[in-house]
Amino acid sequence: MSDKTFERALAQFREWFDRARAHEAVGEPTAMTLATAGADGRPSARIVLLKQVDEDGFVFYTNTRSRKGRQLAENPVAALTFFWQPLLAQVLVEGPVKPVTDAEADAYFASRPRLSQIGAWASHQSEPLTTRAELDERVRRYEERYPDGEVPRPPHWSGYRLVPEMIEFWSGRNGRLHHRERFWCEDSAWHHTLLNP
């Protein structure tokens, strides 16, 4: 099959994503479970927010020294799951992950609220914290360091782009006879099939 199959998958994702964003009962439509595994193969998962989706992939941002950042450095492959319960809709995306460009990371960082920018400097994400006061003190120090104007992006804070090699759509149906369809890339060509529920 041609790339038109991938275009169809991406169009279907955008349609579902737009429905989720328009539905008042979906609290955070950009929330997605990110599953990663390090060199030891032990998986871990957490919720992150989708910040961009296009023909190149699905983008999220984080501290690259965090657990997920370390795992992605060791094993740059991941899976994303979106679940929009009020719509009975789920999307699974799997594929390799690569860093976004510095320009992309700078532009997104500049758009963040100031406290989130300060927090990116102050938080040693995923590391043990003795007391909350320790974090609060680091926040205070960085607020003093950058009292006005632009807060630069920390060198350890950036984004990742998951390049899809598989996209699966799940629609809830009665009797657990759910509708499932999968799009996947094999030998540089995209394919499509229905799946048993």
XYZ file of C-alpha atoms in Angstrom:
197
model
C 0.000 0.000 0.000
C 1.067 3.578 -0.562
C 1.599 6.450 1.857
C -2.068 7.270 1.313
C -2.738 4.566 3.896
C -0.650 6.484 6.441
C -2.418 9.707 5.445
C -5.711 7.944 6.119
C -4.511 6.849 9.577
C -3.306 10.351 10.423
C -6.575 11.870 9.196
C -8.533 9.435 11.353
C -6.409 10.326 14.394
C -6.981 14.037 13.802
C -10.725 13.489 13.444
C -10.891 11.568 16.727
C -8.589 14.071 18.459
C -10.776 16.968 17.324
C -13.868 15.165 18.655
C -12.129 14.646 22.002
C -11.134 18.320 22.207
C -14.681 19.379 21.416
C -16.287 17.050 23.973
C -16.867 18.855 27.272
C -16.615 15.622 29.290
C -13.055 14.921 28.104
C -11.010 16.742 30.720
C -7.590 16.668 29.056
C -7.751 15.425 25.461
C -3.982 15.776 24.962
C -3.220 13.342 27.822
C -1.555 10.158 26.673
C 0.149 7.270 28.407
C 3.798 7.059 27.373
C 5.363 3.620 27.799
C 9.134 3.250 27.661
C 11.719 0.651 28.638
C 15.410 0.984 29.377
C 18.255 -1.264 28.333
C 17.124 -3.818 30.941
C 13.763 -4.170 29.177
C 11.717 -3.261 32.270
C 8.744 -1.146 31.134
C 7.423 1.966 32.806
C 4.530 4.248 31.932
C 3.257 7.698 32.804
C 0.895 10.352 31.468
C 2.377 13.112 29.305
C 0.715 15.707 27.078
C 0.684 15.731 23.296
C 2.031 19.061 22.083
C 2.093 18.526 18.318
C 1.063 15.921 15.776
C 1.829 15.980 12.064
C 3.199 13.800 9.285
C 6.510 13.532 11.167
C 5.047 12.178 14.384
C 3.722 12.826 17.882
C 5.633 15.336 20.036
C 5.944 15.657 23.821
C 8.385 17.514 26.086
C 10.201 16.607 29.300
C 13.369 16.742 31.341
C 15.811 14.546 29.420
C 17.424 13.473 32.712
C 14.109 12.059 33.968
C 13.448 8.335 34.097
C 11.717 8.417 30.736
C 14.516 10.518 29.264
C 17.140 8.044 30.459
C 15.130 5.116 29.131
C 14.671 6.770 25.758
C 18.434 7.356 25.569
C 19.028 3.645 26.201
C 16.156 2.330 24.087
C 14.664 4.966 21.727
C 11.372 3.167 21.072
C 8.064 3.886 22.803
C 4.297 3.471 22.779
C 1.543 6.038 23.317
C -2.043 5.354 24.351
C -4.870 7.879 24.197
C -8.102 6.936 25.971
C -11.089 9.238 25.642
C -13.567 7.389 27.853
C -16.671 9.533 27.120
C -16.188 8.717 23.431
C -15.377 5.035 24.050
C -12.336 5.663 21.882
C -8.725 4.587 22.258
C -5.680 5.039 20.025
C -2.372 3.192 20.362
C 0.751 4.476 18.587
C 4.119 2.688 18.525
C 7.451 3.547 16.959
C 10.967 4.887 17.320
C 11.571 8.139 19.169
C 13.989 10.905 18.239
C 14.742 14.311 19.778
C 13.088 17.423 18.391
C 15.380 20.155 17.090
C 16.757 22.804 19.441
C 14.711 25.408 17.561
C 11.495 23.453 18.174
C 12.322 22.979 21.860
C 13.223 26.664 22.268
C 9.987 27.797 20.635
C 7.811 25.548 22.760
C 9.681 26.386 25.982
C 9.200 30.096 25.308
C 5.424 29.529 25.103
C 5.193 27.917 28.551
C 3.971 29.788 31.649
C 6.795 31.429 33.574
C 6.449 29.180 36.641
C 6.665 26.106 34.409
C 9.860 27.525 32.896
C 11.322 28.116 36.364
C 10.201 24.639 37.399
C 12.125 23.097 34.516
C 15.293 24.540 36.056
C 14.400 23.800 39.687
C 13.109 20.232 39.439
C 15.577 17.357 39.312
C 12.831 15.260 37.772
C 12.558 11.639 38.966
C 15.360 12.092 41.531
C 14.703 11.599 45.281
C 13.617 14.738 47.164
C 14.394 15.062 50.880
C 11.732 17.683 51.633
C 9.348 19.875 49.680
C 11.185 22.861 51.160
C 14.273 21.805 49.201
C 12.373 22.140 45.917
C 10.738 25.388 47.016
C 14.170 26.837 47.783
C 15.474 25.924 44.322
C 12.398 27.562 42.773
C 13.114 30.717 44.804
C 16.759 30.757 43.682
C 15.826 30.463 40.002
C 13.160 33.136 40.358
C 15.912 35.403 41.692
C 18.283 34.332 38.925
C 15.713 35.172 36.239
C 13.711 38.003 37.854
C 12.400 39.592 34.667
C 11.990 38.807 31.011
C 13.020 35.653 29.227
C 13.814 32.417 31.037
C 16.213 30.402 28.841
C 15.521 26.741 28.140
C 17.621 24.446 30.342
C 20.033 22.272 28.339
C 18.487 19.158 29.924
C 14.909 20.035 28.892
C 13.689 19.201 25.397
C 11.184 17.285 23.357
C 10.809 13.947 21.656
C 9.003 12.927 18.495
C 7.546 9.444 18.272
C 7.632 8.442 14.604
C 4.680 6.075 14.116
C 5.242 2.617 12.731
C 1.869 1.391 13.987
C -1.398 3.167 14.797
C -4.348 1.213 16.154
C -7.870 2.541 16.668
C -10.320 1.016 19.155
C -14.019 1.892 19.405
C -16.105 0.489 22.234
C -19.109 -1.593 21.211
C -21.782 -3.548 23.096
C -20.956 -7.041 24.296
C -17.249 -6.219 24.115
C -17.518 -6.676 20.352
C -15.291 -3.648 19.923
C -14.237 -2.260 16.562
C -10.467 -2.382 16.057
C -8.366 -1.447 13.072
C -4.620 -1.284 12.708
C -2.359 0.671 10.355
C 1.289 -0.365 10.262
C 4.435 0.191 8.248
C 6.397 -2.749 6.892
C 9.138 -2.636 4.244
C 8.554 1.108 3.812
C 4.878 0.603 2.953
C 1.816 1.246 5.091
C -0.874 -1.430 5.477
C -4.306 -1.654 7.068
C -6.393 -4.422 8.609
C -9.333 -4.934 10.919
C -8.655 -6.868 14.136
C -10.789 -9.166 16.215
C -11.889 -7.447 19.431
